[in-house]
Amino acid sequence: MITAKTIVCDGNEAAAWGAVLSRPDMVAVYPITPQSSLAEYLSQFIADGILDAELLDVEGEHSVLSVLHGAALAGARTYTATCGQGLAFMFEPYFRTPPLRLPIVTSLVTRDGITPQCVWGGQQDAMTVKDVGWVHMYCETVQEVLDTLIMAYRIAEHRQVMLPVNVNHDGNYLSYGVCRMELPGQAEVDAFLGPKDINWHVALDPDRPMAVDPLTGGAGGPGPALFVSYRKGLCDGMQHALRVIEEVHDEWALRFGRRWAPLVEEYKLDDADFAIVTIGSMTGAAKDAVDQARARGERVGLIKVKTFRPFPIEAMVRAVSKVEALGVVDRAVSFGWNSGPLHQEVLGALYYGRRPIPAISFIGGLAGADLTVGHFRRVIEQTAAARWTGPGQAPIWLNEND
Amino acid sequence: MGNAFNTITFDKGRCDGCGDCMTVCAKLPGSAGRSRLSVIVAPDRSDFELAICRQCGQPKCVMNCPAGALAKGEQDGIVRWEGAKCVGCLLCTVGCRYGGIVPHAEARQMSKCDQCEGDPACVTVCKSGALSFNRAGALYNRVGNLEDLFAPGLSACQGCNSELLIRHTLRHVGPETVVATPPGCIAGMGAVGYNGQTGTKVPVFHPLLTNTASMLTGIRRTYKRRGRDVTALALAGDGGVVDVGFQSLSGAAERGEELLFICVDNEGYMNTGMQRSGSTSYGSWTSTTPVGKRMHGKSRDSKDMPLMMMMHRCEYVATASLGFMDDYYAKLDKAIAAAKRGMAYIHVYAPCPTGWRFPSSATIETCRKSVETNFVTLWEYTPDAGLRFTRPVDNPIPVEEYLRLFGKYRHLSPEQVTHIRQTTVDKVKHLKMHARAAEEARQANDVPLKGE
């Protein structure tokens, strides 16, 4: 039985411990940089008997998620991790997981896309699959990786959610960054998670025979209507998730003493004139830059997005209502709008909140590039200026001249 | 359900009039020196007829007998003669129009066939294959009362043997099963149902075309972990097996996953409009290997999926054809047992009336022809015993007789036919190499090692 203790580990090991403490029945693995050590930790944990789970060491990410589909339909709690090309290869079962309402938890150790060939960090992989119905939560620290992973099962298996959850941690920075971490005890985690509740709604079980995924559709009649009920149910589940994510984070804070902003974190925002918007591990350097700017007398704050899907629109509207300009830093590119995906979400929130303030798109940290305090100093300066000049048409590429 | 009975069948097209059947029959103890069947030869030896007891369902001989000396067995259906009761009136012979019961004056008995109590000597001795023992009756008795676990009214094309196959298979595998039917004809005919209804009485699902073996793996492993023996059954078309589903199946085979995987090979994507797959045979017209000025059907041979599965050293691999149902059932028995230890794979060759262009009434006949020409070979494999032919055809009829059954081959040039003839021969030769190696290994194992 694992007892609470302090350990030193990196983000991949933290995710593996989070999975161990969540007691999945089945873990499927296929290696890909920078996720590989996570798969190795899990395999070793199972080999050593620390985790009692089926280990599916299969022949590719497509099968990784597919075996977990089968297992979840038979009632198993499941876990895996992937990123980059692995996620791309996994996409066919990936985008079927939410409408099947399977509460599978998967870590995305985010990585930039090819081409050119790149195995370093970046959020292009996760951002590319943001709109198929998985819950996406981005972590800032190693400790948050472990805590969020355990919370993810509570969220995924909530009866009003029943959706797969991605717990995302930045490749390289969080995957390999080593620091102190508080490991909770198994008994406390068991009490927090409660009994498994996986396939009460959809099952492949001879004791409860049903057809899973009958053909549905057509030009009219019951088919399209049934299909709409599936789609609406999925949208409802996503909206319920916003509330459940908050509730679960509250309970985690009560039980374990660590409080993480569940949807959107506001940092030094209440008296800010303008703010920068961040996501993931870059937030640490960004907060340092904000502190330094504050010391210089700049009234700057920070908004960090943890939950990106479902997008916490109300929380974001509340946050942006406090400032006059925004600098949004993305670690990925949207090729539709010539800016970053987070930037577009913020623009949507500004329209939703009837608040047409300047919002600049910054793109940085691609392909593993450092996002330093220096980079965020530029973000702060240019955002401050945008209050008077308005935003430019093109994004600002932070590492272009590094 | 009533009893059905096995029968001795006669294919006069194959008979060469050698008479071995009569010779062997005459030597049997109950024959008293006179054969109980007769092959009647036309004077120019161009035609043959068989006189033998048909073991009729409502035998005239029995009805005519005033002494109760003839009776039809309730269990095996054989009409038996009891000498102690016979009064020698010969009314039985008047009743029979098949020459199936005749007096044998010297032996003071009525001569008639008793099927050698389940193993007819005449069939065993017949080299030409004209005589065969049809065990479908025993099969019916064995499975006829099992519940059909598919709903009535699946919307398969007329003459589709996939429906026949899946109904037989599932009733035999039984209800403690989860069935995967990836996109294709079997799912399309309504096995997973439409709009929330289902066509199956056991749990059934659409996997992706690509991940049937993987999803079933997750199911089987989860139940096994909980101590439940749930059969994970795939009823998959060839596209989801040899093409886009190959990776997951190969991975599952390598890991020894305990699956009962049945590939229903109709040589293409028939459900989506008859496009070619990796399993489409050479020369076939399909909607993506059309026939025109520059293209003449498929230009490549098909992938040999069952052989590839054999190379994975699965627990059990077999080929099957529904023209030979008893062969299929025997293999299904072995596959069900093997799927509790590892991967069991059956590759069923399934002619498609719609896509191959032949009358829906001819499906079973095309199955038979495919085997009799060696276009399709029936064999099985286990890691211990190696490959063994279950229905070897040593004197195949010309493959052209198979090809001419189908519209999809109508355009074939003589060169294309030659190619098919040659690859058919080569394929059998290659399989025989494996069978021979297995046989040699068996014999070598029988030789005691030195010092033993």
PDB file of C-alpha atoms in Angstrom, chain A residues 103-217:
ATOM      1  CA  PRO A 103     -14.280   7.745 -19.303  1.00  0.00           C
ATOM      2  CA  ILE A 104     -10.732   6.996 -20.418  1.00  0.00           C
ATOM      3  CA  VAL A 105      -7.937   9.139 -18.971  1.00  0.00           C
ATOM      4  CA  THR A 106      -4.958   9.833 -21.213  1.00  0.00           C
ATOM      5  CA  SER A 107      -1.908  11.971 -20.673  1.00  0.00           C
ATOM      6  CA  LEU A 108      -0.754  14.037 -23.615  1.00  0.00           C
ATOM      7  CA  VAL A 109       2.924  14.833 -23.155  1.00  0.00           C
ATOM      8  CA  THR A 110       2.554  17.635 -25.645  1.00  0.00           C
ATOM      9  CA  ARG A 111       4.928  17.803 -28.556  1.00  0.00           C
ATOM     10  CA  ASP A 112       5.226  19.889 -31.666  1.00  0.00           C
ATOM     11  CA  GLY A 113       4.170  18.496 -35.005  1.00  0.00           C
ATOM     12  CA  ILE A 114       6.151  17.517 -38.019  1.00  0.00           C
ATOM     13  CA  THR A 115       7.350  18.649 -40.637  1.00  0.00           C
ATOM     14  CA  PRO A 116      10.236  19.493 -40.136  1.00  0.00           C
ATOM     15  CA  GLN A 117      10.948  16.455 -37.977  1.00  0.00           C
ATOM     16  CA  CYS A 118      10.656  17.527 -34.363  1.00  0.00           C
ATOM     17  CA  VAL A 119      10.544  15.560 -31.132  1.00  0.00           C
ATOM     18  CA  TRP A 120      10.550  18.553 -28.779  1.00  0.00           C
ATOM     19  CA  GLY A 121       7.788  20.202 -26.815  1.00  0.00           C
ATOM     20  CA  GLY A 122       4.945  22.321 -28.150  1.00  0.00           C
ATOM     21  CA  GLN A 123       1.180  22.056 -27.892  1.00  0.00           C
ATOM     22  CA  GLN A 124       0.397  21.644 -31.575  1.00  0.00           C
ATOM     23  CA  ASP A 125      -0.632  17.999 -31.098  1.00  0.00           C
ATOM     24  CA  ALA A 126      -3.181  18.614 -28.355  1.00  0.00           C
ATOM     25  CA  MET A 127      -4.478  21.804 -29.955  1.00  0.00           C
ATOM     26  CA  THR A 128      -5.052  19.987 -33.242  1.00  0.00           C
ATOM     27  CA  VAL A 129      -7.448  17.523 -31.578  1.00  0.00           C
ATOM     28  CA  LYS A 130      -9.191  19.997 -29.286  1.00  0.00           C
ATOM     29  CA  ASP A 131     -12.590  19.830 -30.930  1.00  0.00           C
ATOM     30  CA  VAL A 132     -13.684  16.216 -30.840  1.00  0.00           C
ATOM     31  CA  GLY A 133     -15.136  16.072 -27.356  1.00  0.00           C
ATOM     32  CA  TRP A 134     -12.313  15.167 -25.000  1.00  0.00           C
ATOM     33  CA  VAL A 135     -11.853  17.247 -21.873  1.00  0.00           C
ATOM     34  CA  HIS A 136      -8.455  18.970 -22.061  1.00  0.00           C
ATOM     35  CA  MET A 137      -6.675  20.169 -18.934  1.00  0.00           C
ATOM     36  CA  TYR A 138      -3.186  21.698 -19.116  1.00  0.00           C
ATOM     37  CA  CYS A 139      -0.848  21.468 -16.141  1.00  0.00           C
ATOM     38  CA  GLU A 140       1.678  24.034 -14.986  1.00  0.00           C
ATOM     39  CA  THR A 141       3.834  22.011 -12.584  1.00  0.00           C
ATOM     40  CA  VAL A 142       4.922  18.451 -11.857  1.00  0.00           C
ATOM     41  CA  GLN A 143       2.767  18.353  -8.734  1.00  0.00           C
ATOM     42  CA  GLU A 144      -0.220  19.550 -10.718  1.00  0.00           C
ATOM     43  CA  VAL A 145       0.340  16.705 -13.194  1.00  0.00           C
ATOM     44  CA  LEU A 146      -0.069  14.096 -10.477  1.00  0.00           C
ATOM     45  CA  ASP A 147      -2.969  15.808  -8.749  1.00  0.00           C
ATOM     46  CA  THR A 148      -4.838  16.483 -11.988  1.00  0.00           C
ATOM     47  CA  LEU A 149      -4.411  12.955 -13.228  1.00  0.00           C
ATOM     48  CA  ILE A 150      -6.180  11.527 -10.191  1.00  0.00           C
ATOM     49  CA  MET A 151      -8.844  14.207 -10.344  1.00  0.00           C
ATOM     50  CA  ALA A 152      -9.344  13.377 -14.018  1.00  0.00           C
ATOM     51  CA  TYR A 153     -10.894   9.997 -13.130  1.00  0.00           C
ATOM     52  CA  ARG A 154     -13.429  11.633 -10.846  1.00  0.00           C
ATOM     53  CA  ILE A 155     -14.328  14.060 -13.617  1.00  0.00           C
ATOM     54  CA  ALA A 156     -14.410  11.471 -16.404  1.00  0.00           C
ATOM     55  CA  GLU A 157     -16.508   8.994 -14.431  1.00  0.00           C
ATOM     56  CA  HIS A 158     -18.974  11.535 -13.071  1.00  0.00           C
ATOM     57  CA  ARG A 159     -22.415  10.338 -14.140  1.00  0.00           C
ATOM     58  CA  GLN A 160     -23.272  13.674 -15.689  1.00  0.00           C
ATOM     59  CA  VAL A 161     -19.993  13.821 -17.603  1.00  0.00           C
ATOM     60  CA  MET A 162     -18.912  10.337 -18.794  1.00  0.00           C
ATOM     61  CA  LEU A 163     -16.268  11.704 -21.119  1.00  0.00           C
ATOM     62  CA  PRO A 164     -12.601  10.991 -21.789  1.00  0.00           C
ATOM     63  CA  VAL A 165     -10.095  13.373 -20.248  1.00  0.00           C
ATOM     64  CA  ASN A 166      -6.704  14.477 -21.501  1.00  0.00           C
ATOM     65  CA  VAL A 167      -4.312  15.629 -18.828  1.00  0.00           C
ATOM     66  CA  ASN A 168      -1.695  17.578 -20.759  1.00  0.00           C
ATOM     67  CA  HIS A 169       1.808  18.332 -19.649  1.00  0.00           C
ATOM     68  CA  ASP A 170       4.400  20.053 -21.781  1.00  0.00           C
ATOM     69  CA  GLY A 171       6.961  17.791 -23.387  1.00  0.00           C
ATOM     70  CA  ASN A 172      10.528  18.399 -22.154  1.00  0.00           C
ATOM     71  CA  TYR A 173       9.664  21.083 -19.562  1.00  0.00           C
ATOM     72  CA  LEU A 174       7.304  19.027 -17.481  1.00  0.00           C
ATOM     73  CA  SER A 175       8.073  15.564 -18.829  1.00  0.00           C
ATOM     74  CA  TYR A 176      11.745  15.762 -17.867  1.00  0.00           C
ATOM     75  CA  GLY A 177      11.795  18.636 -15.374  1.00  0.00           C
ATOM     76  CA  VAL A 178      12.610  17.167 -11.951  1.00  0.00           C
ATOM     77  CA  CYS A 179      11.395  18.658  -8.698  1.00  0.00           C
ATOM     78  CA  ARG A 180       9.949  17.865  -5.297  1.00  0.00           C
ATOM     79  CA  MET A 181       6.522  16.254  -5.278  1.00  0.00           C
ATOM     80  CA  GLU A 182       4.092  15.222  -2.566  1.00  0.00           C
ATOM     81  CA  LEU A 183       2.838  11.714  -3.206  1.00  0.00           C
ATOM     82  CA  PRO A 184      -0.548  11.132  -1.598  1.00  0.00           C
ATOM     83  CA  GLY A 185      -1.348   7.856   0.157  1.00  0.00           C
ATOM     84  CA  GLN A 186      -3.340   5.120  -1.562  1.00  0.00           C
ATOM     85  CA  ALA A 187      -6.019   5.015   1.127  1.00  0.00           C
ATOM     86  CA  GLU A 188      -6.660   8.744   0.773  1.00  0.00           C
ATOM     87  CA  VAL A 189      -6.821   8.490  -3.009  1.00  0.00           C
ATOM     88  CA  ASP A 190      -9.160   5.485  -2.799  1.00  0.00           C
ATOM     89  CA  ALA A 191     -11.459   7.458  -0.528  1.00  0.00           C
ATOM     90  CA  PHE A 192     -11.355  10.400  -2.919  1.00  0.00           C
ATOM     91  CA  LEU A 193     -12.053   8.371  -6.065  1.00  0.00           C
ATOM     92  CA  GLY A 194     -14.709   6.045  -4.674  1.00  0.00           C
ATOM     93  CA  PRO A 195     -15.886   2.930  -6.519  1.00  0.00           C
ATOM     94  CA  LYS A 196     -15.318   2.490 -10.235  1.00  0.00           C
ATOM     95  CA  ASP A 197     -18.328   3.308 -12.346  1.00  0.00           C
ATOM     96  CA  ILE A 198     -17.328   2.765 -15.940  1.00  0.00           C
ATOM     97  CA  ASN A 199     -19.916   1.028 -18.098  1.00  0.00           C
ATOM     98  CA  TRP A 200     -23.293   1.499 -16.446  1.00  0.00           C
ATOM     99  CA  HIS A 201     -24.474   3.376 -19.536  1.00  0.00           C
ATOM    100  CA  VAL A 202     -22.906   1.423 -22.394  1.00  0.00           C
ATOM    101  CA  ALA A 203     -21.550  -2.096 -22.069  1.00  0.00           C
ATOM    102  CA  LEU A 204     -20.475  -5.143 -23.994  1.00  0.00           C
ATOM    103  CA  ASP A 205     -21.466  -7.745 -21.448  1.00  0.00           C
ATOM    104  CA  PRO A 206     -23.305 -11.032 -22.079  1.00  0.00           C
ATOM    105  CA  ASP A 207     -25.238 -10.400 -18.858  1.00  0.00           C
ATOM    106  CA  ARG A 208     -26.557  -7.129 -20.330  1.00  0.00           C
ATOM    107  CA  PRO A 209     -26.656  -7.700 -24.099  1.00  0.00           C
ATOM    108  CA  MET A 210     -26.882  -4.565 -26.217  1.00  0.00           C
ATOM    109  CA  ALA A 211     -25.796  -3.343 -29.616  1.00  0.00           C
ATOM    110  CA  VAL A 212     -23.107  -0.716 -29.426  1.00  0.00           C
ATOM    111  CA  ASP A 213     -23.121   1.761 -32.259  1.00  0.00           C
ATOM    112  CA  PRO A 214     -26.032   0.760 -34.453  1.00  0.00           C
ATOM    113  CA  LEU A 215     -26.135   2.526 -37.814  1.00  0.00           C
ATOM    114  CA  THR A 216     -27.844   5.871 -37.402  1.00  0.00           C
ATOM    115  CA  GLY A 217     -28.712   8.613 -39.854  1.00  0.00           C
TER     116      GLY A 217
END
